[in-house]
CSV table of C-alpha atoms in Angstrom, one decimal:
chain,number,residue,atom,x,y,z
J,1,UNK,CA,60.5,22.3,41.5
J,2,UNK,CA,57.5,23.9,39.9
J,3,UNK,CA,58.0,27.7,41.2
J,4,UNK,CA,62.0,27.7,40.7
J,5,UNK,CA,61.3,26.0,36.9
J,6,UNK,CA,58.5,28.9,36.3
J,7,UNK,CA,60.6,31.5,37.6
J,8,UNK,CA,63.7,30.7,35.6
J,9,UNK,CA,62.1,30.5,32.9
J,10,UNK,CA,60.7,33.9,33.3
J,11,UNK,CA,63.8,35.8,34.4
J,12,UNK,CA,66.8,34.0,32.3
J,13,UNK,CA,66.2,36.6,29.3
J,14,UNK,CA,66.9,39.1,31.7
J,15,UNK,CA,70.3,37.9,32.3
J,16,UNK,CA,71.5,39.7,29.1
J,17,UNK,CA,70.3,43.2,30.1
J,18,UNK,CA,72.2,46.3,30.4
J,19,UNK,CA,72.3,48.5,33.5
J,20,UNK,CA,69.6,50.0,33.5
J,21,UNK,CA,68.0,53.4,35.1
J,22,UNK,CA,69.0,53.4,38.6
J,23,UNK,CA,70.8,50.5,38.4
J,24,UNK,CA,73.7,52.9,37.2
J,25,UNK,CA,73.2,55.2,39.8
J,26,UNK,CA,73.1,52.6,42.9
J,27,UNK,CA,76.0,50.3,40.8
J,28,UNK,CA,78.2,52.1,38.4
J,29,UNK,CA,77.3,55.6,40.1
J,30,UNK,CA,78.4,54.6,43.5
J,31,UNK,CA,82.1,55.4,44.4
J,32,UNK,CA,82.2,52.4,47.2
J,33,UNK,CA,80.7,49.7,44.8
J,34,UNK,CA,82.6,50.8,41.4
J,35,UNK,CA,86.1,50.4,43.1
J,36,UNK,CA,86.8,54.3,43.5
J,37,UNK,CA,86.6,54.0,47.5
J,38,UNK,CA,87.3,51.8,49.9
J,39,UNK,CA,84.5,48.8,50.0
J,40,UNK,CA,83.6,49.9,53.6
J,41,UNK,CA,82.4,53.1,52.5
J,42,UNK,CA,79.0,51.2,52.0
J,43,UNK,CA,78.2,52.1,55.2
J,44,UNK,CA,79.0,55.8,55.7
J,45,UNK,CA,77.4,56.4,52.1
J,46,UNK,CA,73.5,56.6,51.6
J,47,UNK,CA,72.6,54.1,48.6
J,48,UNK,CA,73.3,55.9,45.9
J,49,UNK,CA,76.8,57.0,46.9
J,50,UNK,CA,77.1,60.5,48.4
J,51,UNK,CA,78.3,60.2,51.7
J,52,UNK,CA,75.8,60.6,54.9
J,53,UNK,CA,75.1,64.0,55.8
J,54,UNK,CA,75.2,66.0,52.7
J,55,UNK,CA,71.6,66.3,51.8
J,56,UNK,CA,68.8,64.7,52.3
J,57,UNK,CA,68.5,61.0,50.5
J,58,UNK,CA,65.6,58.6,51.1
J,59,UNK,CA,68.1,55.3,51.1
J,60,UNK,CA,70.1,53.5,53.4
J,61,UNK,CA,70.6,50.0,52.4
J,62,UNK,CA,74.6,49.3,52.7
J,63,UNK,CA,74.0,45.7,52.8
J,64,UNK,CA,72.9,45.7,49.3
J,65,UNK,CA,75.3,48.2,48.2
J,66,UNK,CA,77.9,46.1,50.1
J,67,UNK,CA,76.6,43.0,47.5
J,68,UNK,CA,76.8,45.1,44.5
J,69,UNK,CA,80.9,46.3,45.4
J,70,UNK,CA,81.9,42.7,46.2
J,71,UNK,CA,80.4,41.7,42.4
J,72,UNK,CA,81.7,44.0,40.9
J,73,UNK,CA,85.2,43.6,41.9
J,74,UNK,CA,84.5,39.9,40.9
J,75,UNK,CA,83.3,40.1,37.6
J,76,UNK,CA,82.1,44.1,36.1
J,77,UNK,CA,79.4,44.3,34.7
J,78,UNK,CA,75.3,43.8,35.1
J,79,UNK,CA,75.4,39.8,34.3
J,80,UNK,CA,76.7,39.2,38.0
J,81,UNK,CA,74.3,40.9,39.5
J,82,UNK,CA,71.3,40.0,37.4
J,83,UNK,CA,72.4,36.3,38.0
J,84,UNK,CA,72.4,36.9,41.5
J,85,UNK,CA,68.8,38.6,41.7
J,86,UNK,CA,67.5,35.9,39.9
J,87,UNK,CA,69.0,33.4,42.8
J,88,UNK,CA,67.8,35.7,45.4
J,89,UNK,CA,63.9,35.3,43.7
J,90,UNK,CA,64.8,31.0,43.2
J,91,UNK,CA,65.5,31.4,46.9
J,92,UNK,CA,62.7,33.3,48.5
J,93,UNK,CA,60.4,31.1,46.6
J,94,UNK,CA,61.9,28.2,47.7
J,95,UNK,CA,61.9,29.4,51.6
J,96,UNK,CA,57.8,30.3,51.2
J,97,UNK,CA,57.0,26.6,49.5
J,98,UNK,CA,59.1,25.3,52.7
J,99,UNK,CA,57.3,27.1,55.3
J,100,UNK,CA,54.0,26.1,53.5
J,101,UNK,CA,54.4,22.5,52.7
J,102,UNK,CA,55.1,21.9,56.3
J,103,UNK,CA,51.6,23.3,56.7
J,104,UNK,CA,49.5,22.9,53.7
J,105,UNK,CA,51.1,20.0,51.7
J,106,UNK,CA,53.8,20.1,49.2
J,107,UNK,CA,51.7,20.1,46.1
J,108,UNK,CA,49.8,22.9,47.3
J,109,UNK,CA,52.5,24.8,48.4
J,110,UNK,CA,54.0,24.8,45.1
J,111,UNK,CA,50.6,26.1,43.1
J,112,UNK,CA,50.4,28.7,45.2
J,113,UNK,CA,54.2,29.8,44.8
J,114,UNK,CA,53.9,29.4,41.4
J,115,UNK,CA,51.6,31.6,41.1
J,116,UNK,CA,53.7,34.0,43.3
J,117,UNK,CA,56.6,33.4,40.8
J,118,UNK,CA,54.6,34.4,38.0
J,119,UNK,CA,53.1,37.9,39.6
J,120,UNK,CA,54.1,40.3,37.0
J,121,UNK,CA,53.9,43.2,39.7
J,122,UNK,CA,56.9,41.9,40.6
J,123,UNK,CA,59.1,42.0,37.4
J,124,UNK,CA,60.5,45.4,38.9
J,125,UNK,CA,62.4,43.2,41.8
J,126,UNK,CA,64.0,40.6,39.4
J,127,UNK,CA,64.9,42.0,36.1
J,128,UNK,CA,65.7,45.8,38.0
J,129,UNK,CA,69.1,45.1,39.8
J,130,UNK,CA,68.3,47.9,42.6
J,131,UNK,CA,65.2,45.6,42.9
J,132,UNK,CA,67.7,43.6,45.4
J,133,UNK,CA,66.9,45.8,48.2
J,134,UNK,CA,63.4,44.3,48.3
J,135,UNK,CA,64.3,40.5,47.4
J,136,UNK,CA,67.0,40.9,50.0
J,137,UNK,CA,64.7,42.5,52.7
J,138,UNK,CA,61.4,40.0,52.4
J,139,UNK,CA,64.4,37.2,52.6
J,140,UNK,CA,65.7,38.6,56.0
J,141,UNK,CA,62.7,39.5,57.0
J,142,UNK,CA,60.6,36.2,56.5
J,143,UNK,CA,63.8,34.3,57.9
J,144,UNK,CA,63.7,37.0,61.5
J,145,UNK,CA,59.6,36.0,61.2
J,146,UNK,CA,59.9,32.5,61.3
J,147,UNK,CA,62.6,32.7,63.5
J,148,UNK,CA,60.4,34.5,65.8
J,149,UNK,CA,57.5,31.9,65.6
J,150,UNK,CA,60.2,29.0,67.1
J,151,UNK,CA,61.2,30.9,69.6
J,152,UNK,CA,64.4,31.9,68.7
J,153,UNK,CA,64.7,35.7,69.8
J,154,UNK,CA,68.1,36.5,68.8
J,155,UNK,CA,68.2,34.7,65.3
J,156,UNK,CA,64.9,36.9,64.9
J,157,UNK,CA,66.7,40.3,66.2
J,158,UNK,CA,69.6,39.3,63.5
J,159,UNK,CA,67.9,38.9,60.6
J,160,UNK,CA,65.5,41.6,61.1
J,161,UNK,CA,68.6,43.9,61.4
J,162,UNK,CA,70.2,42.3,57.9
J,163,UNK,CA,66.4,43.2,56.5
J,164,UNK,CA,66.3,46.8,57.6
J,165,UNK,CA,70.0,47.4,56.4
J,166,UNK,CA,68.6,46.3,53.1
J,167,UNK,CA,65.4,48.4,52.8
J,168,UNK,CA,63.0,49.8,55.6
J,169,UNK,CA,59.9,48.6,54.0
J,170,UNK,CA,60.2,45.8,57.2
J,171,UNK,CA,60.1,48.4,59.8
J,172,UNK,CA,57.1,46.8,61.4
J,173,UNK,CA,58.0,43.4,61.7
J,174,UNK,CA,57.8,43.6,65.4
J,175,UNK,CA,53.9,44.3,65.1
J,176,UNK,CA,53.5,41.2,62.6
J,177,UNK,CA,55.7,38.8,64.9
J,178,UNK,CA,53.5,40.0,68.1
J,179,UNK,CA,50.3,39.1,66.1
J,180,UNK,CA,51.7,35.9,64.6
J,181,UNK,CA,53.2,35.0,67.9
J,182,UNK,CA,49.7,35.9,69.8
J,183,UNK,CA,47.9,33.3,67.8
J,184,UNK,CA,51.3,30.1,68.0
J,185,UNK,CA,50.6,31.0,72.1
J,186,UNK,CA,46.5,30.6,71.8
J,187,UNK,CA,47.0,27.8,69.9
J,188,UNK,CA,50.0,25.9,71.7
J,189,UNK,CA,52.7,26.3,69.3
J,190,UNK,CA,54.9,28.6,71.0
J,191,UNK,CA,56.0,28.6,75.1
J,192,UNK,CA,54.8,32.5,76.6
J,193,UNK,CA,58.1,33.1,77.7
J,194,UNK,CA,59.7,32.6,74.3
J,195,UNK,CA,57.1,34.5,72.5
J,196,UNK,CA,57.6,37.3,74.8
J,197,UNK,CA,61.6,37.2,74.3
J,198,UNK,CA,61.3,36.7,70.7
J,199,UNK,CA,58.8,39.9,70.0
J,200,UNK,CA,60.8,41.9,72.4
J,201,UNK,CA,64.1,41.1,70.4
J,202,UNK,CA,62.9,42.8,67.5
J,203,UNK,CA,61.2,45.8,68.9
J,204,UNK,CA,64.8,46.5,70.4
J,205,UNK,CA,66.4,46.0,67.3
J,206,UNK,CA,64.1,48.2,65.1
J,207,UNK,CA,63.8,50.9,68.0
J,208,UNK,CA,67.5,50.9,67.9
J,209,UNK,CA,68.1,50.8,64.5
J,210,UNK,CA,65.4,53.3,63.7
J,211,UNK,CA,67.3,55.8,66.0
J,212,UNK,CA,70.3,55.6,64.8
J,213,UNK,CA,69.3,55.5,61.2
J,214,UNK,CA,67.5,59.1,62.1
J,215,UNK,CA,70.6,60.5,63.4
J,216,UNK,CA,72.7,59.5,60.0
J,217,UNK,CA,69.4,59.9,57.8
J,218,UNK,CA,66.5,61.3,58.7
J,219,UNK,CA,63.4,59.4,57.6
J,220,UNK,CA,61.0,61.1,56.0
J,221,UNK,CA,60.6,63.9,53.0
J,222,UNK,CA,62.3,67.6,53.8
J,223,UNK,CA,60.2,70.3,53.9
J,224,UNK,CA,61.1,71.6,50.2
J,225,UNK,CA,60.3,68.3,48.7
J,226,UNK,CA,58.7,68.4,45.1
J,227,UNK,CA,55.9,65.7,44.9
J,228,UNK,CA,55.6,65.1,41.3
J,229,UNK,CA,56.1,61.5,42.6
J,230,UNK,CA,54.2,61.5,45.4
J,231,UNK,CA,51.1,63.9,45.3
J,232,UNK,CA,49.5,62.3,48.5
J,233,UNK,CA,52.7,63.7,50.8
J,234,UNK,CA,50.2,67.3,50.7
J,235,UNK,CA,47.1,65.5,51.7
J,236,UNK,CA,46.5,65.0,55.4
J,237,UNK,CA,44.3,63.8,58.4
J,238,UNK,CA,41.3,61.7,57.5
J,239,UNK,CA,41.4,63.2,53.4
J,240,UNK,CA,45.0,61.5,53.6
J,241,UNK,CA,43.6,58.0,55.3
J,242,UNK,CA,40.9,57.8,52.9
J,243,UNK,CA,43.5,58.7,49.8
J,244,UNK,CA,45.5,56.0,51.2
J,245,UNK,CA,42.5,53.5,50.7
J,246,UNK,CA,42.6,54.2,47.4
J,247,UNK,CA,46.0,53.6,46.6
J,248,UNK,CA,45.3,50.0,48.8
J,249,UNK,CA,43.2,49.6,45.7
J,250,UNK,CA,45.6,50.4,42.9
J,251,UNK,CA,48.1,48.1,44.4
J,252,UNK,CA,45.5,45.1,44.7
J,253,UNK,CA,44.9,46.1,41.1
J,254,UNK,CA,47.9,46.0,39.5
J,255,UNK,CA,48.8,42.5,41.1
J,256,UNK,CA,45.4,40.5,39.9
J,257,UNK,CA,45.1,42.6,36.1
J,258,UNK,CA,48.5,44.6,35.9
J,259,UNK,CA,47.3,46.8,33.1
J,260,UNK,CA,49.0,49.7,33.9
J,261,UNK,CA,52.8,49.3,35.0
J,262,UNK,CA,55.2,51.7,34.8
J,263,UNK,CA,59.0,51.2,32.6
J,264,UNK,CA,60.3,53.2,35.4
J,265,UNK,CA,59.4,51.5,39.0
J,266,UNK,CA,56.9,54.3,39.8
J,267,UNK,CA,53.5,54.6,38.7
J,268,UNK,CA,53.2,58.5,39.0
J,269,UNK,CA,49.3,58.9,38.3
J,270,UNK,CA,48.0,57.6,41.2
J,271,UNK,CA,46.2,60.4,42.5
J,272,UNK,CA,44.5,61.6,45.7
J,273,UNK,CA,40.6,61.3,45.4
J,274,UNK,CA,38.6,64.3,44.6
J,275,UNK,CA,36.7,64.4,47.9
J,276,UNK,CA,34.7,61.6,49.7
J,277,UNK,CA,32.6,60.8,46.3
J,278,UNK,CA,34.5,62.6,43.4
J,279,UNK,CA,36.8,61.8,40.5
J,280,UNK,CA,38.7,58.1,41.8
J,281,UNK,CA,36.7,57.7,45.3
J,282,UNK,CA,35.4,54.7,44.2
J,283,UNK,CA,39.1,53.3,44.6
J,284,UNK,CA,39.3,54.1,47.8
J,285,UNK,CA,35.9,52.7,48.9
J,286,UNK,CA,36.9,49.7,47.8
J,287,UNK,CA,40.0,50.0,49.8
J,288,UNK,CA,37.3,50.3,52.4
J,289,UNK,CA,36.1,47.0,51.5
J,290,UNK,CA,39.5,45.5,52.0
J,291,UNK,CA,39.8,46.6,55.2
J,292,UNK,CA,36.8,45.1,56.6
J,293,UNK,CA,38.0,42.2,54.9
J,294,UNK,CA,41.1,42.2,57.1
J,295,UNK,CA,39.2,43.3,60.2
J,296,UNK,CA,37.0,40.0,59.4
J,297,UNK,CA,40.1,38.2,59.2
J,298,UNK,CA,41.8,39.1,62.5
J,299,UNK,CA,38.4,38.1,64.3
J,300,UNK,CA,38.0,34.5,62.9
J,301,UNK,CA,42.2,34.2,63.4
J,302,UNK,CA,41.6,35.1,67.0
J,303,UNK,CA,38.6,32.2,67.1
J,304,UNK,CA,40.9,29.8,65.9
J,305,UNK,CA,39.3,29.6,62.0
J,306,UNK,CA,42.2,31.2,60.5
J,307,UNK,CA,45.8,31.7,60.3
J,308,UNK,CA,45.7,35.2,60.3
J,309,UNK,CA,47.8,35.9,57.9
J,310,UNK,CA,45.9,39.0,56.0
J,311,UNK,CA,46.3,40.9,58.9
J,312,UNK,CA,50.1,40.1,58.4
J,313,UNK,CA,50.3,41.6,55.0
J,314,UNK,CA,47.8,44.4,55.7
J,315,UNK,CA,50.5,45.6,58.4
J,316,UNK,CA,53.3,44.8,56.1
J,317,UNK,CA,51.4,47.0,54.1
J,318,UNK,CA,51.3,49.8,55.9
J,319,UNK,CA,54.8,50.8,55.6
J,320,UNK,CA,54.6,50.6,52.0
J,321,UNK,CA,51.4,52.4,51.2
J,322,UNK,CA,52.8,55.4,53.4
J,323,UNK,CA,50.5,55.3,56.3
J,324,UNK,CA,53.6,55.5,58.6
J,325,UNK,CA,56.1,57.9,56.9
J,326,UNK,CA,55.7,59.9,53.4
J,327,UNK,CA,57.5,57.7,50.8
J,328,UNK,CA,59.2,59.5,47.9
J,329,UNK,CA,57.0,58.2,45.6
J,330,UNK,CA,53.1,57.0,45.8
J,331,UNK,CA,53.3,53.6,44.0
J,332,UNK,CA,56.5,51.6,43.6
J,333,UNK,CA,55.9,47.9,42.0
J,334,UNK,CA,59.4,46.8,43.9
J,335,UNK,CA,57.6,47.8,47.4
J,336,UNK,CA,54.6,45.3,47.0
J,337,UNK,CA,56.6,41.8,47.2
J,338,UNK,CA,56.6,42.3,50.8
J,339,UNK,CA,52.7,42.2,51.7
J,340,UNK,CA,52.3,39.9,48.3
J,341,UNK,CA,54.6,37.4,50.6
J,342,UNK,CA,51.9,37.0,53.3
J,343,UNK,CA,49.5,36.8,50.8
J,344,UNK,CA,50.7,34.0,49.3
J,345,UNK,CA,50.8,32.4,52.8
J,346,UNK,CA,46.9,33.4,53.0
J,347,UNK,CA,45.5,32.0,50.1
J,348,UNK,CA,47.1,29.0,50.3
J,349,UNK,CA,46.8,27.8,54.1
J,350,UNK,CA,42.9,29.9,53.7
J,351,UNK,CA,42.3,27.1,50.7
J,352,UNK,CA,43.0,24.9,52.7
J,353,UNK,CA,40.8,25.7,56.0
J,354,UNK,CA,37.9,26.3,53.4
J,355,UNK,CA,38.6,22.4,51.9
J,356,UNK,CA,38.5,21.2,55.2
């Protein structure tokens, strides 16, 4: 009970909060979700309520909008939905201690979800209502990994569709199950044949999904995009990869000394490095650092010495730090809580290979 007690005892305070930035614009700003339309129109509207096709919108996430309308018809007002965020955190907490006490021991599962709980990088998905998307999301997408990992191919393919119609920060699930189902197969956990259906489930579902998604909304910035929020989207080929480092740094920053969060859920000066050794390189040579770090990790995961779960978050990553598609802004807190999941799994079942 450790992680749900820490938690709630974090969050409760922000049970009496307003609506607050985009919170009005996703809840109260929303025609489908404030009662003006039809509740359907979740799905034929992009998140924050004008209807597909007129302009260009970075959000699709009718699952979440689909939550907010059936609250608010319920009970108006931001205490629903706050309550409801704060079960979404009690229960993603509680599905990582349960994969990891079945693997590491309870006690030591629940330190190292505690500490999880207590990550104030992720403050942004709890006390922001629109934070939802990305509780909602890791949830599904955990529940389509695990899924994966026994086997089960279309309980996978389900909830990894639920996850991307609640933010595309998941989009490369299929890549983390292959990996994750590569080493249950070298091991003996998992039969070929069902880690074969299981991985190919999901890259049908996301290669569908992502198709259609591009016909309704494309992905990506427009050409006439402003990037006050996102000054990396003008930076490309190996300038942009080595920028990118950098920002792996910011965000590894931020969750062990979070000195320098943002009110709002972007942190608008990260900046591009000033060439290979100019003003802020050194952030993206220690990105460098991580990255051999991960590379060391896949190795020993592949000899059997770990459970390979950095590489899982540094491809969960990869989404969210923009290596696969320019993101509207450079750093969003929200984004992180799905690498900081695997994480969590890594340090714990990694303490526990290292006390063995």
């Amino acid at each position: 009970m450790l992680p749900l007690l820490l938690a709630a005892a974090i969050y409760l305070p922000t049970l009496a909060g307003p609506f607050t930035m985009d919170d009005d614009a996703a809840v109260r700003g929303h025609p489908a979700v404030r009662g003006d339309a039809p509740w359907h129109e979740v799905f034929v509207r992009e998140y924050w309520g004008r209807p597909l096709g007129q302009g260009w919108s970075s959000s699709y996430r009718p699952l979440v909008s689909l939550t907010f309308a059936v609250e608010q018809r319920v009970a108006p007002g931001p205490l629903l939905p706050r309550a409801i965020n704060l079960l979404l955190f009690l229960g993603l907490l509680w599905l990582l201690q349960r994969w990891l006490a079945a693997r590491v021991g309870t006690t030591r599962a629940a330190w190292s979800v505690a500490a999880f709980a207590a990550l104030p990088l992720l403050a942004d998905n709890v006390a922001s209502i629109v934070g939802r998307a990305d509780l909602l999301a890791t949830i599904f997408g955990l529940l389509a990994l695990f899924a994966a990992l026994r086997g089960r191919g279309l309980a996978a393919a389900a909830a990894y569709l639920a996850a991307l119609l609640c933010k595309e920060s998941v989009a490369l699930l299929p890549a983390i199950a292959a990996w994750s189902a590569l080493l249950a197969w070298r091991r003996g956990r998992l039969a070929p044949r069902a880690a074969v259906h299981a991985v190919l489930a999901l890259c049908a579902t996301g290669l569908a999904y992502l198709l259609a998604r591009q016909a309704l909304l494309p992905v990506g910035l427009p050409p006439d995009f402003v990037g006050a929020d996102n000054p990396f989207a003008a930076v490309h080929g190996a300038a942009r990869a080595f920028a990118n480092l950098g920002l792996v740094e910011r965000y590894v920053e931020q969750t062990l000394l979070p000195h320098a969060l943002c009110v709002d859920h972007t942190y608008a000066d990260v900046m591009p490095p000033e060439g290979w050794f100019g003003a802020d390189a050194w952030r993206s040579w220690l990105g460098a650092l991580l990255l051999v770090g991960v590379a060391r990790d896949a190795l020993l995961a592949w000899r059997g010495e770990s459970e390979g779960w950095w590489v899982a978050a540094a491809l969960a990553y990869l989404v969210v730090g923009g290596w696969v598609v320019d993101l509207s802004v450079t750093f969003a807190e929200r984004l992180a809580i799905w690498p900081l999941a695997f994480c969590v799994l890594a340090v714990s079942e990694g303490a526990k290979v290292s006390s063995a």
